[in-house]
Amino acid sequence: MKPALLVFAAALGLRFACMTASAASTATVRANVAGFTFMRSLGGIDEYRLDANGLQVLVKPDHSAPVATFQVTYHVGSRNEVTGATGSTHLLEHLMFKGSTHFNDPAGNSVKQYLGAHGAAFNATTFYDRTNYFATLGSSDLEGYVAIEADRMRNLWLHDADKQAEMTVVRNEFERGKNNPNTYLGEEVQAAAFIAYPYHHSTIGWKSDIEKVSVEQLRAFYDTFYWPNNATVTFVGDIDPAAALTLTKRYYGVIPPSPHPIPEVVTEEPEQTGARRVTVNMPGEVGTIEIAYKVPGAVEADLPALDVLGDVLSEGKNSRLYRALADNNLALGTNAGVASYRAAGLFEVTASLTPGVAHDKVEKILLTEIERVKTGGVTPDEVTQVIHQHHAQQAYDRDGTAAVVAELNEWISAGDWTQYIRYDDAVSRVTPADVQRVAKQYLNVKQSTTGWYVPEPSK
């Protein structure tokens, strides 16, 4: 890295006056900063490509408050893991907070120390298709965080002592999931639904892999995927595009692209030819049923109609599953909707049973309600109400820079950030005929995986 990272304190003194320009003078204008190629602009979001290494940059100015959220999304998740190394993405996410060459605890400027000192809200998450690191802080303090993220992209410390110390935290996360019957049931259903594609294993990984992975394996994983041409940086808040690009070039421009092509997942899930079933027996009181159907990936054209279908079935006390089950004291709660990932997804229908109610009785009612949609369709009023609810929820989910970045992150990982802008309109165009069509096309028994959680007495 260039000396600029070593003099980061001096760089902070610049404070980038353009970050806090008034809204009247910072209408979204295509930035013209040398070293970047402008890609496209939609809904107030500008996309650029850093020519030196292929880093994707998204900028969404919002000068309503002097804060900004910066995020790095790496296009690597648990679907990029192989048998024997599951959980590596998640464990590496933890170790990314242990320090890098120029920013670490002994130097007094680690990511946690810097962000804590500046009152930032920060975190990181791992999922099937991505890993993201983000913080919301005063826009005048943003440069320091950008410098830290750039440094740990390629200069991460990976020490066995840090891995051993973090294993306690990771094991606790693993055990919490395994001790939650519904989480456990969801993992079992997904593992049965996807037998070949890496969505088969959960993001937390298998216990034996987590406990046996070496620092050398984690270093190899890091050196394979943590590169600018496999990442997207996002700025949302009190910064204009030119300022964001200048910061990006200063700290990320010195990093080369990967010396090798980023590996693609080539495995394809074979066609499912029959219904699958799993059962989970563990201590508890409330039984659960989950029925999951394979559906296309998150950016495919049928996803809006499937989303509307899920809400018609389960959103609110007027929904079909609530009336059929909760109103008759057969279930304590119901839910239906799409768990969508980059390559594929599952349409999941669940019910938490009222104690004493038989699983097979509730499963029969769930299947009957699904069949009613397939044969009789849904009403215009049902679809209109769901669309209105969707718009209201979207407004709530996008309140604040951190919320915007969080939702953008999911569309980035799905493969098309512009769906953050387009998806609402796509939902608005869903018709009753669309809902019936996708129910017929995807909610078929041969494509289903059904799971029962059957409580047993504590020993």
Coordinates of N, CA, C and O in Angstrom, one line a residue, residues 5 64 73 77 95 132 135 158 174 198 209-210 213 216 224 256 277-278 391 408 416 438 441 452:
L5 N -1.8 5.6 3.5 CA -2.5 4.9 4.6 C -1.8 5.1 5.9 O -2.3 5.0 6.9
S64 N -29.7 15.3 4.0 CA -30.7 15.7 5.0 C -30.1 15.7 6.4 O -30.6 16.3 7.3
T73 N -19.2 -4.6 0.1 CA -19.8 -5.9 -0.1 C -18.9 -6.8 -0.9 O -18.5 -6.4 -2.1
G77 N -19.8 -15.7 -0.3 CA -20.6 -16.2 0.8 C -20.4 -17.7 1.0 O -19.6 -18.3 0.4
L95 N -12.7 -12.5 11.9 CA -11.3 -12.2 12.0 C -10.9 -10.9 11.3 O -9.8 -10.4 11.6
N132 N -20.7 -8.5 4.0 CA -20.6 -7.1 4.0 C -20.1 -6.5 5.3 O -20.4 -7.0 6.4
A135 N -20.6 0.9 8.2 CA -20.6 1.8 9.4 C -21.3 3.0 9.0 O -21.3 3.5 7.9
L158 N -3.9 -12.4 10.1 CA -4.5 -13.7 10.3 C -3.6 -14.5 11.2 O -2.6 -15.1 10.8
F174 N -23.2 -20.9 16.8 CA -23.6 -22.2 16.3 C -24.5 -22.9 17.2 O -25.6 -23.4 16.8
P198 N -24.4 -25.5 -3.3 CA -23.9 -25.1 -1.9 C -24.9 -24.4 -1.0 O -24.6 -24.3 0.2
D209 N -16.2 -28.8 10.5 CA -15.4 -27.9 9.7 C -15.0 -26.7 10.4 O -13.8 -26.2 10.3
I210 N -15.9 -26.1 11.2 CA -15.6 -24.9 11.9 C -14.4 -25.1 12.9 O -13.5 -24.3 13.0
V213 N -10.9 -26.0 10.8 CA -10.3 -25.1 9.8 C -9.0 -24.4 10.3 O -8.9 -24.0 11.5
E216 N -4.2 -21.3 7.7 CA -3.7 -21.4 6.3 C -4.9 -21.5 5.4 O -4.9 -20.9 4.3
T224 N -8.2 -15.7 -2.2 CA -9.0 -16.0 -3.3 C -10.1 -15.0 -3.6 O -10.3 -14.6 -4.8
P256 N -4.2 -3.8 -6.5 CA -4.3 -4.4 -7.8 C -5.5 -5.3 -7.8 O -6.1 -5.7 -6.8
R277 N -39.1 -35.2 2.7 CA -39.6 -34.9 4.0 C -38.4 -35.0 5.0 O -37.6 -35.9 4.9
V278 N -38.5 -34.2 6.1 CA -37.5 -34.3 7.2 C -38.3 -34.1 8.5 O -39.4 -33.4 8.5
H391 N -45.7 -1.3 -0.4 CA -45.2 0.0 -0.5 C -44.9 0.7 0.8 O -43.9 1.4 1.0
L408 N -29.8 -2.2 -0.2 CA -29.0 -2.2 -1.4 C -28.0 -3.4 -1.4 O -27.8 -4.0 -2.4
D416 N -27.9 -7.5 -9.1 CA -28.4 -6.4 -9.9 C -28.9 -5.3 -8.9 O -30.0 -5.4 -8.4
V438 N -48.0 -18.2 -11.0 CA -46.8 -18.7 -10.3 C -47.1 -19.7 -9.3 O -46.3 -20.6 -9.0
Q441 N -47.2 -22.8 -11.2 CA -45.9 -23.2 -11.8 C -44.9 -23.7 -10.8 O -44.2 -24.7 -11.1
W452 N -41.2 -31.3 9.6 CA -42.0 -31.2 10.9 C -41.0 -31.1 12.0 O -40.0 -31.8 12.1

